[in-house]
Amino acid sequence: MAVYHLQIVTPDRMVFDGQAERLIVRTVGGDVCILARHIDYAAPLGIGVARVTDDKGVTRVAACSGGMLSVARGEVRLIATTFEWADEIDAARAAHAQQEAEKKLSAMRKDDVDYALAEAKLKRALIRQQAKG
Amino acid sequence: MAGSSMKDIKLRIRSVESTMQITKAMQLVATSKLRRAKERMENSKPYASVSSEALQAAVARCADQNVPYVTARPVRRRLYIVIAGERGLAGGYNSNVFKAVAAHCGDTPYCALPLGRKAIEKYHRLGVELLSEEYGRVENLSVSRCYRIAGLVTDGYLQERFDEVWLVHTSFRSMMSQEVRTEQLLPVPVTEQKTAESPETVYEVDASEALERVMPDFLAGRLYSALCDSFVSEVSARRMAMDSATKNAGAMISDLTLRYNRARQGAITQEITEIVAGAEE
């Protein structure tokens, strides 16, 4: 299959820089799949599981949240807030974060300023566990 | 008389020696921190360059629309995000940053978001309104902390508590030279350079909405890389300062030792003369 140049960056490192066949990632509008020769495209990212298939056909799963996806002239860039490969995820920590967030949410009212924050935290914890499998 | 001056010199030598031990230790600490700090800085660079490109592309798309992060409004008050160190003894590292802010702000009223204990102390003393005082530690500041800071900034900006946001930090050029940079963060300055994006780009959501969503993220990334950059600058500035302090202490000790030996010699000579004079009588 045709490949394209994919870069995945987070504030603290360059996660991926190389040829890829396919990228599936969750944007605010739902999951999108980017193949080679995709039209120029830009979208803010949601919180979801991402799948990257490299030029050898190996697919890796990751938990991805926040930031932006941009396709410009065949160059694909995933500028993520967090991007963790499944094998880097600490399942116990994610489960702990989930419990913490749930506890916090149940103690909060919906119009609390931190409600959205705690909700996002819970979502991230769930996605991490989902990516871990 | 000679005896007391000898004692004085000896005391001075001891005190300079202990100072030298401290400066030497600080130099060693700075050197060992430098490698890790540099690594962090290098890792934070790709995000900064890639995200600023994407940001410029999105900004160019909605330059003619009314987007709060892009559209300039009359400036009644500015926010300065000032990144300084946790401690002093780093040459002009902290004071250069403060000088840059003072030179830049002119007569415009401003509030500050100081990062680093020295910056908090400084702006507290000046009586400037501070957005937050809790970010005293700048070493190993995590990405998620940067997100909280970015949220603080975007919230304040959208509530029109300030109309422009400037970042003042130190950029690492080499071990010998660090440069203070003053950059405008909000509203996002539109540069004339051509972006790689074609006008046909499909946006999942409207470009202005996309911008509103990703702005806090990008700001956090920008802050993170500025913090890494500043910390490397701080450590290398301290290393340089401590290196020259150690050298100066060494020079002082050898000078004092020379004086001590002279005084000792003088005392011995005098004693001999006295003894000889006593024997002749």
Short mmCIF file of C-alpha atoms in Angstrom, two decimals:
data_model
loop_
_atom_site.label_atom_id
_atom_site.label_comp_id
_atom_site.label_asym_id
_atom_site.label_seq_id
_atom_site.Cartn_x
_atom_site.Cartn_y
_atom_site.Cartn_z
CA MET A 1 0.00 0.00 0.00
CA ALA A 2 1.04 3.57 -0.59
CA VAL A 3 2.68 5.27 2.37
CA TYR A 4 3.02 8.85 3.53
CA HIS A 5 5.15 10.81 5.95
CA LEU A 6 3.58 10.92 9.38
CA GLN A 7 4.77 12.92 12.36
CA ILE A 8 3.26 12.56 15.80
CA VAL A 9 4.40 15.13 18.33
CA THR A 10 3.50 15.88 21.93
CA PRO A 11 4.93 18.79 23.95
CA ASP A 12 7.58 16.64 25.56
CA ARG A 13 8.74 14.52 22.63
CA MET A 14 8.50 13.43 19.03
CA VAL A 15 6.53 10.20 19.33
CA PHE A 16 6.63 9.07 15.73
CA ASP A 17 8.45 10.33 12.66
CA GLY A 18 8.40 8.06 9.67
CA GLN A 19 6.44 6.40 6.90
CA ALA A 20 2.94 5.20 7.64
CA GLU A 21 0.25 3.42 5.71
CA ARG A 22 -2.72 4.37 7.75
CA LEU A 23 -3.71 6.46 10.74
CA ILE A 24 -7.01 6.22 12.53
CA VAL A 25 -7.64 8.89 15.12
CA ARG A 26 -10.58 10.47 16.89
CA THR A 27 -11.34 14.06 15.99
CA VAL A 28 -14.08 16.20 17.50
CA GLY A 29 -16.25 15.03 14.59
CA GLY A 30 -15.62 11.33 15.17
CA ASP A 31 -13.01 8.82 14.02
CA VAL A 32 -11.18 9.58 10.80
CA CYS A 33 -8.85 7.40 8.80
CA ILE A 34 -5.99 9.00 6.89
CA LEU A 35 -4.50 7.11 3.94
CA ALA A 36 -1.90 8.27 1.44
CA ARG A 37 -2.92 11.07 -0.94
CA HIS A 38 -5.55 12.38 1.46
CA ILE A 39 -6.98 15.81 0.68
CA ASP A 40 -5.58 18.69 2.77
CA TYR A 41 -7.37 18.54 6.04
CA ALA A 42 -7.39 19.95 9.55
CA ALA A 43 -9.33 18.97 12.64
CA PRO A 44 -9.12 19.40 16.39
CA LEU A 45 -8.71 16.10 18.20
CA GLY A 46 -11.03 14.52 20.69
CA ILE A 47 -10.14 11.88 23.23
CA GLY A 48 -9.89 8.42 21.74
CA VAL A 49 -7.92 5.39 20.73
CA ALA A 50 -5.55 5.94 17.81
CA ARG A 51 -4.22 3.28 15.46
CA VAL A 52 -1.08 3.71 13.43
CA THR A 53 -0.09 1.27 10.69
CA ASP A 54 3.53 1.73 9.63
CA ASP A 55 5.15 0.92 6.28
CA LYS A 56 5.74 -2.70 7.33
CA GLY A 57 2.06 -3.21 7.96
CA VAL A 58 2.41 -3.37 11.73
CA THR A 59 -0.44 -1.69 13.58
CA ARG A 60 0.15 -0.07 16.94
CA VAL A 61 -2.55 1.16 19.27
CA ALA A 62 -2.30 4.27 21.41
CA ALA A 63 -4.36 6.51 23.65
CA CYS A 64 -4.53 9.98 22.19
CA SER A 65 -6.13 13.19 23.40
CA GLY A 66 -6.33 16.86 22.55
CA GLY A 67 -4.51 18.90 19.96
CA MET A 68 -4.90 18.90 16.23
CA LEU A 69 -4.55 16.77 13.12
CA SER A 70 -3.27 18.44 10.00
CA VAL A 71 -2.75 17.12 6.49
CA ALA A 72 -0.93 19.50 4.17
CA ARG A 73 0.48 18.44 0.80
CA GLY A 74 0.80 14.82 1.77
CA GLU A 75 2.49 15.60 5.07
CA VAL A 76 0.44 14.34 7.98
CA ARG A 77 0.97 15.80 11.42
CA LEU A 78 -0.68 14.75 14.60
CA ILE A 79 -0.08 17.45 17.18
CA ALA A 80 -1.42 15.77 20.28
CA THR A 81 -1.66 16.81 23.89
CA THR A 82 -1.02 13.28 25.06
CA PHE A 83 -0.13 10.29 22.96
CA GLU A 84 0.84 7.05 24.65
CA TRP A 85 1.45 3.73 22.97
CA ALA A 86 -0.48 0.88 24.53
CA ASP A 87 2.71 -0.75 25.82
CA GLU A 88 3.67 2.44 27.67
CA ILE A 89 0.39 2.72 29.51
CA ASP A 90 0.35 1.86 33.17
CA ALA A 91 -2.96 0.03 33.56
CA ALA A 92 -2.97 0.25 37.33
CA ARG A 93 -2.42 3.99 37.21
CA ALA A 94 -5.19 4.46 34.67
CA ALA A 95 -7.59 2.40 36.79
CA HIS A 96 -6.64 4.47 39.81
CA ALA A 97 -7.19 7.71 37.86
CA GLN A 98 -10.59 6.42 36.79
CA GLN A 99 -11.65 5.76 40.38
CA GLU A 100 -10.37 9.16 41.49
CA ALA A 101 -12.23 10.94 38.71
CA GLU A 102 -15.44 9.02 39.40
CA LYS A 103 -15.24 9.88 43.07
CA LYS A 104 -14.69 13.53 42.24
CA LEU A 105 -17.52 13.64 39.73
CA SER A 106 -20.06 12.11 42.08
CA ALA A 107 -19.22 14.74 44.67
CA MET A 108 -19.60 17.60 42.20
CA ARG A 109 -22.54 19.41 40.75
CA LYS A 110 -22.90 19.61 36.99
CA ASP A 111 -22.41 23.36 36.79
CA ASP A 112 -19.17 23.23 38.77
CA VAL A 113 -16.27 24.93 36.94
CA ASP A 114 -14.13 21.85 37.36
CA TYR A 115 -16.80 19.45 36.20
CA ALA A 116 -15.65 19.43 32.58
CA LEU A 117 -12.07 18.99 33.74
CA ALA A 118 -12.87 15.98 35.89
CA GLU A 119 -15.00 14.56 33.11
CA ALA A 120 -12.12 14.83 30.65
CA LYS A 121 -9.88 13.15 33.19
CA LEU A 122 -12.27 10.26 33.51
CA LYS A 123 -12.55 9.97 29.75
CA ARG A 124 -8.79 9.87 29.35
CA ALA A 125 -8.48 7.19 32.02
CA LEU A 126 -11.12 5.10 30.26
CA ILE A 127 -9.49 5.51 26.86
CA ARG A 128 -6.11 4.53 28.29
CA GLN A 129 -7.56 1.32 29.58
CA GLN A 130 -9.33 0.70 26.31
CA ALA A 131 -6.09 1.19 24.37
CA LYS A 132 -4.30 -1.14 26.73
CA GLY A 133 -6.90 -3.68 25.74
CA MET B 1 51.20 43.56 65.66
CA ALA B 2 52.53 41.22 63.04
CA GLY B 3 50.90 38.33 64.87
CA SER B 4 47.38 39.75 64.75
CA SER B 5 47.60 40.59 61.05
CA MET B 6 48.78 37.05 60.42
CA LYS B 7 45.74 35.76 62.23
CA ASP B 8 43.45 38.07 60.25
CA ILE B 9 44.85 36.86 56.96
CA LYS B 10 44.52 33.25 58.00
CA LEU B 11 40.86 33.81 58.86
CA ARG B 12 40.21 35.48 55.50
CA ILE B 13 41.84 32.58 53.69
CA ARG B 14 39.63 30.14 55.54
CA SER B 15 36.46 32.04 54.75
CA VAL B 16 37.35 32.38 51.06
CA GLU B 17 38.15 28.69 50.98
CA SER B 18 34.74 27.74 52.28
CA THR B 19 33.07 30.09 49.78
CA MET B 20 35.06 28.43 47.06
CA GLN B 21 33.84 25.04 48.17
CA ILE B 22 30.26 26.22 47.83
CA THR B 23 30.73 27.77 44.40
CA LYS B 24 32.55 24.69 43.22
CA ALA B 25 29.75 22.42 44.44
CA MET B 26 27.13 24.59 42.77
CA GLN B 27 29.07 24.48 39.56
CA LEU B 28 29.18 20.70 39.68
CA VAL B 29 25.45 20.49 40.39
CA ALA B 30 24.71 22.80 37.47
CA THR B 31 26.90 20.74 35.18
CA SER B 32 25.16 17.52 36.07
CA LYS B 33 21.70 19.07 35.66
CA LEU B 34 22.62 20.56 32.34
CA ARG B 35 22.68 17.35 30.36
CA ARG B 36 19.19 16.28 31.34
CA ALA B 37 17.80 19.77 30.91
CA LYS B 38 19.27 19.96 27.44
CA GLU B 39 17.73 16.64 26.52
CA ARG B 40 14.33 17.87 27.63
CA MET B 41 14.75 21.03 25.62
CA GLU B 42 15.67 19.11 22.47
CA ASN B 43 12.63 16.87 22.91
CA SER B 44 10.30 19.83 23.24
CA LYS B 45 11.46 21.47 20.03
CA PRO B 46 9.54 19.47 17.38
CA TYR B 47 6.18 20.27 18.97
CA ALA B 48 6.92 23.97 19.11
CA SER B 49 7.82 24.21 15.43
CA VAL B 50 5.09 21.91 14.12
CA SER B 51 2.34 23.47 16.21
CA SER B 52 3.31 27.02 15.34
CA GLU B 53 3.04 26.12 11.64
CA ALA B 54 -0.40 24.62 12.09
CA LEU B 55 -1.41 27.59 14.19
CA GLN B 56 -0.31 30.05 11.54
CA ALA B 57 -2.25 28.15 8.90
CA ALA B 58 -5.44 28.24 10.97
CA VAL B 59 -4.93 31.89 11.83
CA ALA B 60 -4.45 32.80 8.18
CA ARG B 61 -7.74 31.06 7.44
CA CYS B 62 -9.77 33.17 9.78
CA ALA B 63 -7.84 36.42 9.64
CA ASP B 64 -10.90 38.29 8.35
CA GLN B 65 -13.27 36.83 10.92
CA ASN B 66 -13.82 37.98 14.41
CA VAL B 67 -12.02 35.38 16.49
CA PRO B 68 -11.04 36.43 20.01
CA TYR B 69 -7.64 34.72 19.86
CA VAL B 70 -6.72 36.47 16.63
CA THR B 71 -8.56 39.79 16.47
CA ALA B 72 -6.69 42.54 18.26
CA ARG B 73 -8.64 44.77 20.61
CA PRO B 74 -7.65 48.07 22.21
CA VAL B 75 -5.01 47.35 24.80
CA ARG B 76 -5.98 48.51 28.25
CA ARG B 77 -3.88 46.00 30.08
CA ARG B 78 -1.26 43.43 29.21
CA LEU B 79 -0.33 40.16 30.78
CA TYR B 80 3.32 39.28 31.02
CA ILE B 81 4.22 35.66 31.56
CA VAL B 82 7.65 35.96 33.09
CA ILE B 83 9.88 32.94 33.35
CA ALA B 84 12.76 33.27 35.81
CA GLY B 85 14.67 30.95 38.09
CA GLU B 86 14.06 29.39 41.45
CA ARG B 87 17.22 30.77 42.98
CA GLY B 88 19.83 33.39 42.29
CA LEU B 89 23.56 33.02 41.83
CA ALA B 90 23.15 32.64 38.12
CA GLY B 91 24.84 35.78 36.88
CA GLY B 92 22.40 38.12 35.22
CA TYR B 93 19.86 35.42 34.40
CA ASN B 94 17.00 36.69 36.57
CA SER B 95 17.68 40.40 36.37
CA ASN B 96 17.96 40.36 32.57
CA VAL B 97 14.45 38.95 32.32
CA PHE B 98 13.05 41.59 34.68
CA LYS B 99 14.87 44.33 32.81
CA ALA B 100 13.36 43.14 29.54
CA VAL B 101 9.86 43.31 31.01
CA ALA B 102 10.46 46.78 32.43
CA ALA B 103 11.81 47.99 29.10
CA HIS B 104 8.95 46.48 27.14
CA CYS B 105 5.93 47.45 29.18
CA GLY B 106 6.42 51.21 28.91
CA ASP B 107 3.40 53.01 30.36
CA THR B 108 0.88 50.29 29.61
CA PRO B 109 -0.65 48.89 32.77
CA TYR B 110 0.07 45.22 33.21
CA CYS B 111 -0.45 42.19 35.35
CA ALA B 112 1.99 39.31 35.57
CA LEU B 113 2.05 35.56 35.67
CA PRO B 114 5.44 34.86 37.21
CA LEU B 115 6.91 31.38 36.83
CA GLY B 116 9.83 30.66 39.10
CA ARG B 117 10.25 31.76 42.70
CA LYS B 118 12.51 34.69 41.89
CA ALA B 119 9.93 36.13 39.51
CA ILE B 120 7.14 35.74 42.06
CA GLU B 121 9.20 37.57 44.70
CA LYS B 122 10.09 40.33 42.27
CA TYR B 123 6.56 41.11 41.09
CA HIS B 124 5.15 40.70 44.53
CA ARG B 125 7.56 43.39 45.68
CA LEU B 126 6.58 45.66 42.79
CA GLY B 127 2.95 45.34 43.80
CA VAL B 128 1.87 44.11 40.37
CA GLU B 129 -1.32 42.08 40.26
CA LEU B 130 -0.38 38.41 39.93
CA LEU B 131 -2.50 35.86 38.13
CA SER B 132 -1.13 33.06 40.25
CA GLU B 133 1.65 32.61 42.76
CA GLU B 134 1.77 28.88 42.89
CA TYR B 135 4.29 28.21 40.15
CA GLY B 136 7.50 28.75 42.07
CA ARG B 137 9.16 25.59 40.90
CA VAL B 138 10.27 25.64 37.30
CA GLU B 139 12.57 22.67 37.28
CA ASN B 140 10.87 19.57 35.85
CA LEU B 141 7.54 21.35 35.49
CA SER B 142 5.28 18.74 33.95
CA VAL B 143 3.27 19.13 30.76
CA SER B 144 0.01 18.84 32.66
CA ARG B 145 0.99 21.76 34.90
CA CYS B 146 1.60 23.76 31.74
CA TYR B 147 -1.95 22.96 30.66
CA ARG B 148 -3.27 24.39 33.87
CA ILE B 149 -1.24 27.54 33.37
CA ALA B 150 -2.45 27.81 29.77
CA GLY B 151 -6.05 27.43 30.94
CA LEU B 152 -5.51 30.25 33.41
CA VAL B 153 -4.20 32.47 30.63
CA THR B 154 -6.89 31.71 28.04
CA ASP B 155 -9.69 32.11 30.60
CA GLY B 156 -8.40 35.49 31.69
CA TYR B 157 -7.95 36.55 28.10
CA LEU B 158 -11.45 35.55 27.07
CA GLN B 159 -12.90 37.31 30.11
CA GLU B 160 -11.01 40.40 28.94
CA ARG B 161 -9.06 40.76 32.14
CA PHE B 162 -6.15 41.61 29.84
CA ASP B 163 -6.00 42.32 26.13
CA GLU B 164 -2.57 41.10 25.15
CA VAL B 165 -0.39 38.28 26.39
CA TRP B 166 3.38 38.46 26.18
CA LEU B 167 5.88 35.82 27.10
CA VAL B 168 9.29 36.84 28.41
CA HIS B 169 11.78 34.03 28.72
CA THR B 170 15.42 33.22 28.16
CA SER B 171 16.50 31.34 25.11
CA PHE B 172 19.56 29.13 25.17
CA ARG B 173 22.00 29.85 22.37
CA SER B 174 25.18 28.31 23.68
CA MET B 175 26.90 27.56 26.96
CA MET B 176 28.30 31.08 26.92
CA SER B 177 25.34 33.09 25.74
CA GLN B 178 21.66 33.17 26.56
CA GLU B 179 19.25 35.64 25.12
CA VAL B 180 16.09 37.12 26.61
CA ARG B 181 13.14 36.94 24.26
CA THR B 182 9.89 38.85 24.41
CA GLU B 183 7.16 37.34 22.29
CA GLN B 184 3.52 38.06 21.79
CA LEU B 185 1.30 35.02 22.40
CA LEU B 186 -2.20 36.50 22.24
CA PRO B 187 -3.77 37.70 20.08
CA VAL B 188 -1.80 35.42 17.79
CA PRO B 189 0.39 37.64 15.63
CA VAL B 190 -0.17 37.03 11.93
CA THR B 191 3.07 36.60 10.06
CA GLU B 192 3.29 37.27 6.37
CA GLN B 193 5.21 34.15 5.53
CA LYS B 194 3.42 31.71 3.28
CA THR B 195 2.08 28.66 5.00
CA ALA B 196 2.20 25.23 3.46
CA GLU B 197 -1.57 24.99 3.56
CA SER B 198 -3.61 25.27 0.40
CA PRO B 199 -6.87 27.23 0.42
CA GLU B 200 -8.80 24.04 -0.37
CA THR B 201 -8.02 22.51 2.99
CA VAL B 202 -11.07 20.84 4.45
CA TYR B 203 -11.72 21.77 8.06
CA GLU B 204 -13.61 19.27 10.18
CA VAL B 205 -15.06 22.21 12.07
CA ASP B 206 -14.87 25.87 11.15
CA ALA B 207 -11.29 27.18 11.31
CA SER B 208 -12.21 29.70 13.98
CA GLU B 209 -13.83 27.03 16.12
CA ALA B 210 -10.85 24.76 15.59
CA LEU B 211 -8.63 27.58 16.75
CA GLU B 212 -10.69 28.13 19.86
CA ARG B 213 -10.44 24.47 20.73
CA VAL B 214 -6.74 23.96 20.18
CA MET B 215 -5.47 27.33 21.43
CA PRO B 216 -5.13 26.23 25.09
CA ASP B 217 -3.29 23.09 23.93
CA PHE B 218 -0.89 24.98 21.73
CA LEU B 219 -0.32 27.59 24.38
CA ALA B 220 0.54 24.87 26.87
CA GLY B 221 3.03 23.36 24.44
CA ARG B 222 4.56 26.75 23.83
CA LEU B 223 4.91 27.37 27.55
CA TYR B 224 6.43 23.98 28.10
CA SER B 225 9.10 24.51 25.49
CA ALA B 226 9.80 28.03 26.78
CA LEU B 227 10.19 26.62 30.28
CA CYS B 228 12.60 23.94 29.12
CA ASP B 229 14.56 26.52 27.17
CA SER B 230 14.71 28.88 30.13
CA PHE B 231 15.79 26.18 32.52
CA VAL B 232 18.71 25.19 30.31
CA SER B 233 19.65 28.86 30.14
CA GLU B 234 19.42 29.20 33.90
CA VAL B 235 21.60 26.19 34.57
CA SER B 236 24.23 27.17 32.05
CA ALA B 237 24.24 30.76 33.30
CA ARG B 238 24.76 29.46 36.83
CA ARG B 239 27.52 27.19 35.69
CA MET B 240 29.33 30.09 34.06
CA ALA B 241 28.83 32.36 37.06
CA MET B 242 30.04 29.72 39.50
CA ASP B 243 32.97 28.88 37.31
CA SER B 244 34.24 32.45 37.38
CA ALA B 245 33.45 32.77 41.09
CA THR B 246 35.57 29.69 41.78
CA LYS B 247 38.39 31.11 39.71
CA ASN B 248 38.20 34.45 41.51
CA ALA B 249 38.28 32.70 44.87
CA GLY B 250 41.35 30.77 43.79
CA ALA B 251 43.13 33.98 42.77
CA MET B 252 42.18 35.61 46.06
CA ILE B 253 43.51 32.69 48.08
CA SER B 254 46.88 32.71 46.34
CA ASP B 255 47.13 36.47 46.86
CA LEU B 256 46.26 36.12 50.54
CA THR B 257 48.68 33.25 50.98
CA LEU B 258 51.46 35.42 49.59
CA ARG B 259 50.59 38.15 52.07
CA TYR B 260 50.41 35.66 54.89
CA ASN B 261 53.87 34.32 54.11
CA ARG B 262 55.27 37.82 53.92
CA ALA B 263 53.82 38.69 57.29
CA ARG B 264 55.19 35.48 58.75
CA GLN B 265 58.61 36.19 57.32
CA GLY B 266 58.48 39.70 58.74
CA ALA B 267 57.58 38.39 62.17
CA ILE B 268 60.46 35.89 62.18
CA THR B 269 62.97 38.48 61.05
CA GLN B 270 61.86 40.82 63.79
CA GLU B 271 62.17 38.12 66.44
CA ILE B 272 65.68 37.23 65.30
CA THR B 273 66.70 40.88 65.39
CA GLU B 274 65.34 41.16 68.90
CA ILE B 275 67.18 38.06 70.08
CA VAL B 276 70.43 39.15 68.47
CA ALA B 277 70.06 42.59 69.96
CA GLY B 278 69.48 41.00 73.40
CA ALA B 279 72.60 38.79 73.11
CA GLU B 280 74.84 41.73 72.20
CA GLU B 281 73.98 43.66 75.33
#
